[in-house]
Every structure is written in C-alpha cells, then in structure tokens.
Amino acid sequence: MSFEGRDILSTEDMNKEDILEIMAVTARMEDLFRTQHVSDLLADKMVAVIFLEPSTRTRLSFETAIKRLGAKSITVADAKTSSAAKGETLADTARTIEGYVDCIVVRQPMLGGAKVMADAVSIPVINGGDGPGQHPTQALLDLYTIQNEKGGLEGHKVAMVGDLKYGRTVHSLSYALAPFAPEEYIFCAPDALQMPDQIVANMKEKGITCRKTDKIEEALQADVLYMTRIQKERFDDPAEYERLKGSYILTRDILEKGNREITIMHPLPRVDEISTDVDALPNAAYFRQAHNGVFLRMALLAMVMGRA
Ligand code: NCD
C-alpha cells in the first residue's frame, strides 16, 4: 500500500512490509543526504511543524529533513505563542493549518491528540509524540539504527529500561519491532513504571516472550539495551518522581557484567541514566541514533507527500 496521503500516528497499525519499505527509503535518503546535501524533491511543498511540548531532536531533525529536501516549513516551537494557549481545540488548529500547508508534524501533550488532528483534516499528519502515548518516528529511527548496528532486525533480545509507563518511545518500539520475531522483550523498570499491561498482553498475543524485572543486571544480557529517561513532566506527584529518579544509572562498570556485544541506545535527552564514561564505547549508539532521525524523517515526509 502506498504511503501517499497516509498519517503516521502510531506503529501499532504498521506491518512488516510497511516498515521494510520505510527502512529502504530511509537508506536511500541517507545516500541522498551524503551526496547531494540539499535536493529539490519537495521543493514545491510546505510543512507545518507544531510543537506544543519541549523538543530538541524531533523538531530540529524534522526541520533539517524538510530543508534538506528543499521544502519550506512554518513552525510553532512554543505552546505559549500559539492559540492553543487561548483554548483553541486541536481539531480547529488542524483545520486552519490545513489551508496553509501540505503536511502537519505535531507534538502535543494529549494522548491521542495527533489522531484528533488527523481526523479533522485530509492532509497527512505525522505524530511527533502525543503525551504518554506514541512516538512512531522515534521508533522507526530506532529500527533503522538497530538494523545498521546489528546488521538486521530479526530475532533480537531487546531490553527496555527506565520509565516504560510514561515513555512513549518504548511503546512505539515494542509494536514496531514485533513483526521481526524478537527473541525476547525484557521490560526493566520499577514496579510503578512498568510497561502498560495492555501492551505486554498484546506482545504476548503476538507470541513474543516478555519478561518484567526491576533488575538492570537482567537487562544487560540482551543484545539491544534501550535506556530511557524517567518522564518527570508526566508525574502528578513530584515526591513520586523524586523517589523514582535515578532508579537506573548505566556505567562502564555495570556494563562489564553483561553482554559485551550489547548495543546501547537511548532516544535522548538523558538526565543521569547513562554515565558519560559510556559514550566513548564503540557500542554506544545513541548519538548515531539521533543522527539517523534526519534520514528517517526525510523518508517519511517524502513518502506521505507521494514523492518517495
Ligand atoms: C523522547 C520523547 O520526546 O518522547 N525524546 C525524543 O523525541 N528523542 C524521549 C524523552 O523525552 O525522554
């Protein structure tokens, strides 16, 4: 099925064929980026980049991707400066912007908010993070990274560590990797921040072995270690955050106890969950991962606007 006109809201509704197509276009975009720097593939297109929550990588890599493909962007990078602050609904915002541009990229705090916008308009909407819900473009760039670092997507033992309750990246990643027969998912979190039951049940239904633990030593036996930040902004009770922050801190010393071939990933930003002495290890992939975000987002933009 063509991606032209399609919304990218979640990885839950993506099948293996979709994902492999996205990986293939991403590789082509990486080549294009390295040889041509700025192409004119989307020279006649304009994209609205609406970020009503903090962001560095997602917004700037989308902006980079837009400009590398020759398109133009209009941007809201601060919720306080948009009419959301006056109480405008997401649907009304979307219907307005639909008249200005060819595609909307949005990050906002409400679970399901990107879908509300997508349902209100006929141009493609790309979800750049809907509160504690999903972050599909992150998961897809994570897959591209795993493919590059490990030589393929099939059959990995993947540990996700940290805030699995509120962390939208791990929700999207669980679904995105599921078609590639993972050997096991190790969900490592304090009890209060474990992976939502509904996602675990869904993975088990797909035949994936899932293990819940609160011990990082178990996670270190995986071949991909996906660290995450405790999502401070999602806690109702600041005392609860204080209790749980710093639950897991990855250091070189701790890594010595685990699989030496482990690929270390993180969507970033990190707070303190990966010590900076880990950065120089050849298997510390998180900055390469962040760079891959540009190629992946170039691919998605080109695909949904029918130019891939
Ligand atoms: C993540 C996010 O926004 O969900 N960041 C990102 O997009 N790379 C992870 C996080 O904020 O912890």
Coordinates of C-alpha atoms and ligand atoms in Angstrom, one line a residue:
M1 CA 0.0 0.0 0.0
S2 CA 1.3 3.4 -0.9
F3 CA 2.1 5.8 1.8
E4 CA 0.9 8.8 -0.1
G5 CA -1.6 10.8 2.0
R6 CA -1.2 8.4 4.9
D7 CA -1.0 9.7 8.5
I8 CA 1.9 8.4 10.7
L9 CA 0.2 8.2 14.1
S10 CA 1.3 5.0 15.7
T11 CA 3.4 1.9 15.0
E12 CA 0.6 -0.3 16.2
D13 CA -1.0 -0.3 12.8
M14 CA 2.2 -0.9 10.8
N15 CA 3.0 -4.3 9.3
K16 CA 6.4 -5.7 8.4
E17 CA 6.0 -4.7 4.7
D18 CA 5.4 -1.1 5.7
I19 CA 8.4 -1.0 8.0
L20 CA 10.7 -2.6 5.5
E21 CA 9.6 -0.1 2.9
I22 CA 10.3 2.8 5.3
M23 CA 13.7 1.3 6.1
A24 CA 14.5 1.1 2.3
V25 CA 13.5 4.6 1.6
T26 CA 15.5 5.8 4.7
A27 CA 18.6 4.2 3.3
R28 CA 18.0 6.0 0.0
M29 CA 17.6 9.3 1.9
E30 CA 20.8 8.7 3.8
D31 CA 22.6 8.3 0.4
L32 CA 20.9 11.4 -0.9
F33 CA 21.9 13.4 2.2
R34 CA 25.5 12.3 1.9
T35 CA 25.8 13.0 -1.8
Q36 CA 23.6 15.9 -2.5
H37 CA 23.1 17.7 0.8
V38 CA 20.1 19.7 -0.4
S39 CA 17.8 18.1 -3.0
D40 CA 14.7 19.6 -4.7
L41 CA 12.5 16.5 -4.1
L42 CA 9.9 18.5 -2.1
A43 CA 10.7 22.0 -3.5
D44 CA 7.0 22.8 -4.0
K45 CA 5.9 21.6 -0.6
M46 CA 5.3 23.3 2.7
V47 CA 5.1 21.6 6.1
A48 CA 3.8 22.9 9.4
V49 CA 5.9 21.9 12.4
I50 CA 3.7 22.4 15.5
F51 CA 5.5 21.6 18.8
L52 CA 3.5 22.3 21.9
E53 CA 5.9 20.3 24.2
P54 CA 9.7 20.7 24.6
S55 CA 11.8 19.1 21.9
T56 CA 15.3 19.3 20.5
R57 CA 15.9 16.3 18.3
T58 CA 12.5 15.6 16.9
R59 CA 11.7 19.2 15.9
L60 CA 15.2 20.1 14.6
S61 CA 15.6 16.8 12.7
F62 CA 12.2 17.3 11.1
E63 CA 13.2 20.9 10.2
T64 CA 16.5 19.6 8.8
A65 CA 14.8 16.9 6.8
I66 CA 12.3 19.4 5.4
K67 CA 15.1 21.8 4.3
R68 CA 17.3 19.0 3.0
L69 CA 14.5 18.0 0.7
G70 CA 14.0 21.6 -0.5
A71 CA 10.6 22.1 1.2
K72 CA 9.6 25.0 3.4
S73 CA 8.3 25.0 6.9
I74 CA 6.2 27.1 9.3
T75 CA 6.9 26.4 12.9
V76 CA 5.4 26.7 16.3
A77 CA 8.1 25.8 18.8
D78 CA 6.5 27.2 22.0
A79 CA 3.0 26.4 23.1
K80 CA 2.6 29.8 24.8
T81 CA 2.9 31.6 21.4
S82 CA 0.1 29.6 19.7
S83 CA -3.6 29.8 20.0
A84 CA -3.6 26.6 22.0
A85 CA -2.8 29.0 24.9
K86 CA -6.2 30.7 24.2
G87 CA -8.0 27.4 24.4
E88 CA -8.3 26.5 20.7
T89 CA -9.0 22.9 20.1
L90 CA -6.5 20.7 18.3
A91 CA -9.2 20.0 15.6
D92 CA -9.7 23.7 14.9
T93 CA -6.0 24.3 14.8
A94 CA -5.6 21.5 12.3
R95 CA -8.4 22.6 10.1
T96 CA -6.9 26.1 10.0
I97 CA -3.3 24.9 9.2
E98 CA -4.7 22.5 6.5
G99 CA -5.3 25.5 4.4
Y100 CA -1.7 26.7 4.6
V101 CA 0.4 23.6 4.1
D102 CA 0.8 20.1 2.6
C103 CA 1.6 18.1 5.8
I104 CA 1.5 18.6 9.5
V105 CA 4.0 17.4 12.1
V106 CA 2.7 17.7 15.6
R107 CA 3.9 17.1 19.2
Q108 CA 1.4 17.9 21.9
P109 CA 0.7 16.5 25.4
M110 CA -2.7 14.8 24.9
L111 CA -2.7 11.0 24.4
G112 CA -4.4 10.5 21.0
G113 CA -4.1 14.2 20.2
A114 CA -2.4 13.7 16.8
K115 CA -5.2 11.4 15.8
V116 CA -7.8 14.1 16.7
M117 CA -5.9 16.4 14.3
A118 CA -5.6 13.8 11.6
D119 CA -9.3 13.0 11.8
A120 CA -10.1 16.7 11.2
V121 CA -8.1 17.2 8.0
S122 CA -7.3 15.5 4.7
I123 CA -3.6 16.3 4.5
P124 CA -1.1 13.8 6.2
V125 CA -0.4 14.3 9.9
I126 CA 2.8 12.9 11.5
N127 CA 2.7 12.3 15.2
G128 CA 5.9 13.7 16.8
G129 CA 4.8 12.5 20.2
D130 CA 1.3 12.5 21.8
G131 CA 1.9 12.8 25.6
P132 CA 2.5 9.4 27.1
G133 CA 1.1 7.7 24.0
Q134 CA 3.2 7.0 21.0
H135 CA 6.2 8.4 19.2
P136 CA 6.3 6.5 15.9
T137 CA 9.0 8.4 14.1
Q138 CA 11.4 7.7 17.0
A139 CA 10.6 4.0 16.9
L140 CA 11.2 3.9 13.2
L141 CA 14.6 5.6 13.5
D142 CA 15.3 3.2 16.4
L143 CA 14.7 0.3 14.0
Y144 CA 16.9 1.9 11.3
T145 CA 19.6 2.2 14.0
I146 CA 19.2 -1.4 15.1
Q147 CA 19.4 -2.6 11.5
N148 CA 22.6 -0.6 11.0
E149 CA 24.3 -1.6 14.3
K150 CA 23.2 -5.2 14.3
G151 CA 23.0 -6.0 10.6
G152 CA 19.3 -6.8 10.7
L153 CA 16.0 -6.5 12.6
E154 CA 15.1 -10.2 13.1
G155 CA 15.3 -12.1 16.3
H156 CA 16.8 -9.7 18.8
K157 CA 16.6 -9.9 22.6
V158 CA 15.7 -6.3 23.4
A159 CA 15.8 -4.8 26.9
M160 CA 13.9 -1.5 27.6
V161 CA 14.9 0.2 30.8
G162 CA 13.6 3.1 32.8
D163 CA 10.2 4.7 32.5
L164 CA 8.2 2.2 30.5
K165 CA 4.8 3.5 31.8
Y166 CA 5.0 7.1 30.5
G167 CA 7.8 6.7 28.0
R168 CA 6.1 6.9 24.6
T169 CA 9.2 5.8 22.7
V170 CA 9.2 2.3 24.2
H171 CA 5.5 1.9 23.5
S172 CA 6.1 2.6 19.8
L173 CA 9.3 0.5 19.8
S174 CA 7.5 -2.6 21.2
Y175 CA 5.0 -2.5 18.4
A176 CA 7.5 -1.6 15.6
L177 CA 9.9 -4.5 16.3
A178 CA 7.1 -7.0 17.0
P179 CA 6.9 -8.2 13.3
F180 CA 10.6 -9.1 13.4
A181 CA 10.2 -12.1 15.7
P182 CA 12.2 -10.7 18.7
E183 CA 13.7 -13.5 20.8
E184 CA 12.5 -11.7 24.0
Y185 CA 11.5 -8.3 25.4
I186 CA 13.0 -7.6 28.8
F187 CA 11.0 -4.8 30.4
C188 CA 13.2 -3.4 33.2
A189 CA 11.5 -0.8 35.4
P190 CA 10.5 0.0 39.0
D191 CA 7.0 -1.6 39.5
A192 CA 5.3 1.8 39.4
L193 CA 6.8 2.5 36.0
Q194 CA 6.4 -0.9 34.2
M195 CA 5.2 -1.3 30.7
P196 CA 1.4 -0.9 30.4
D197 CA -0.4 -4.3 30.8
Q198 CA -2.3 -3.8 27.6
I199 CA 1.0 -3.6 25.6
V200 CA 2.5 -6.6 27.3
A201 CA -0.6 -8.6 26.6
N202 CA -0.6 -7.5 23.0
M203 CA 3.1 -8.6 22.6
K204 CA 2.3 -12.0 24.2
E205 CA -0.6 -12.5 21.9
K206 CA 1.9 -12.0 19.0
G207 CA 4.0 -14.8 20.5
I208 CA 6.8 -12.7 21.9
T209 CA 8.4 -13.8 25.2
C210 CA 8.1 -10.9 27.6
R211 CA 9.9 -10.7 30.9
K212 CA 9.3 -8.0 33.6
T213 CA 12.1 -7.2 36.0
D214 CA 13.4 -4.4 38.1
K215 CA 17.0 -5.6 38.0
I216 CA 19.2 -4.0 35.4
E217 CA 21.6 -7.0 35.5
E218 CA 18.9 -9.0 33.7
A219 CA 18.6 -6.3 31.0
L220 CA 22.4 -6.4 30.4
Q221 CA 22.0 -9.9 28.9
A222 CA 20.1 -8.6 25.9
D223 CA 21.7 -7.7 22.6
V224 CA 20.0 -4.3 22.4
L225 CA 19.8 -2.2 25.6
Y226 CA 17.3 0.7 25.2
M227 CA 17.7 3.1 28.1
T228 CA 15.1 5.8 28.8
R229 CA 14.6 8.9 31.0
I230 CA 12.1 9.0 33.9
Q231 CA 9.4 11.3 32.4
K232 CA 9.3 13.9 35.1
E233 CA 6.7 16.0 33.3
R234 CA 4.1 13.2 33.4
F235 CA 4.1 12.7 37.2
D236 CA 1.2 14.2 39.2
D237 CA 3.1 13.9 42.4
P238 CA 6.6 15.4 42.5
A239 CA 7.5 13.3 45.5
E240 CA 6.9 10.1 43.4
Y241 CA 9.3 11.4 40.8
E242 CA 11.9 12.2 43.5
R243 CA 11.5 8.6 44.8
L244 CA 12.0 7.0 41.3
K245 CA 14.5 9.3 39.6
G246 CA 18.0 7.8 39.4
S247 CA 16.5 4.2 39.5
Y248 CA 19.0 3.0 36.9
I249 CA 22.3 4.5 36.1
L250 CA 24.3 2.8 33.4
T251 CA 28.1 2.9 33.9
R252 CA 31.1 1.2 32.3
D253 CA 31.4 -0.9 35.5
I254 CA 27.9 -2.2 35.3
L255 CA 28.2 -2.9 31.6
E256 CA 31.1 -5.2 32.3
K257 CA 28.7 -7.6 34.0
G258 CA 26.7 -8.0 30.8
N259 CA 26.8 -9.0 27.2
R260 CA 29.9 -7.3 25.7
E261 CA 28.3 -7.0 22.3
I262 CA 25.3 -5.2 23.6
T263 CA 24.2 -2.2 21.5
I264 CA 23.4 0.8 23.8
M265 CA 20.6 3.1 22.7
H266 CA 18.6 6.0 24.2
P267 CA 16.1 8.3 22.5
L268 CA 17.7 11.2 24.4
P269 CA 17.7 13.6 26.2
R270 CA 19.4 11.7 29.0
V271 CA 19.3 13.0 32.5
D272 CA 21.6 10.8 34.5
E273 CA 20.7 7.3 33.3
I274 CA 23.8 6.8 31.2
S275 CA 27.1 7.9 32.7
T276 CA 29.2 10.0 30.2
D277 CA 32.0 7.5 30.5
V278 CA 29.9 5.1 28.4
D279 CA 29.8 7.5 25.5
A280 CA 33.2 6.5 24.1
L281 CA 32.4 2.8 23.8
P282 CA 32.0 1.6 20.2
N283 CA 28.7 0.1 21.0
A284 CA 27.2 3.3 22.5
A285 CA 24.9 4.1 19.6
Y286 CA 22.8 6.9 20.9
F287 CA 24.3 9.8 19.0
R288 CA 24.4 7.9 15.8
Q289 CA 20.7 7.0 16.6
A290 CA 19.9 10.8 16.9
H291 CA 21.6 11.5 13.6
N292 CA 19.6 8.7 11.8
G293 CA 16.5 10.7 12.7
V294 CA 17.1 13.1 9.8
F295 CA 17.2 10.3 7.2
L296 CA 14.1 8.6 8.6
R297 CA 12.2 11.8 8.7
M298 CA 13.2 12.7 5.2
A299 CA 11.9 9.3 4.1
L300 CA 8.5 9.7 5.9
L301 CA 8.0 13.3 4.6
A302 CA 8.7 12.2 1.0
M303 CA 6.5 9.1 1.4
V304 CA 3.4 10.7 2.8
M305 CA 3.7 13.5 0.2
G306 CA 3.9 11.0 -2.6
R307 CA 7.5 11.6 -3.7
A308 CA 9.4 8.6 -2.5
Ligands
NCD1 C1 11.8 11.4 23.6 C2 10.4 11.9 23.7 O1 10.1 13.1 23.5 O2 9.5 11.1 24.0 N1 12.7 12.3 23.1 C3 12.9 12.3 21.7 O3 12.0 12.6 21.0 N2 14.1 11.9 21.3 C4 12.3 10.8 24.9 C5 12.2 11.6 26.2 O4 11.8 12.8 26.1 O5 12.6 11.1 27.2

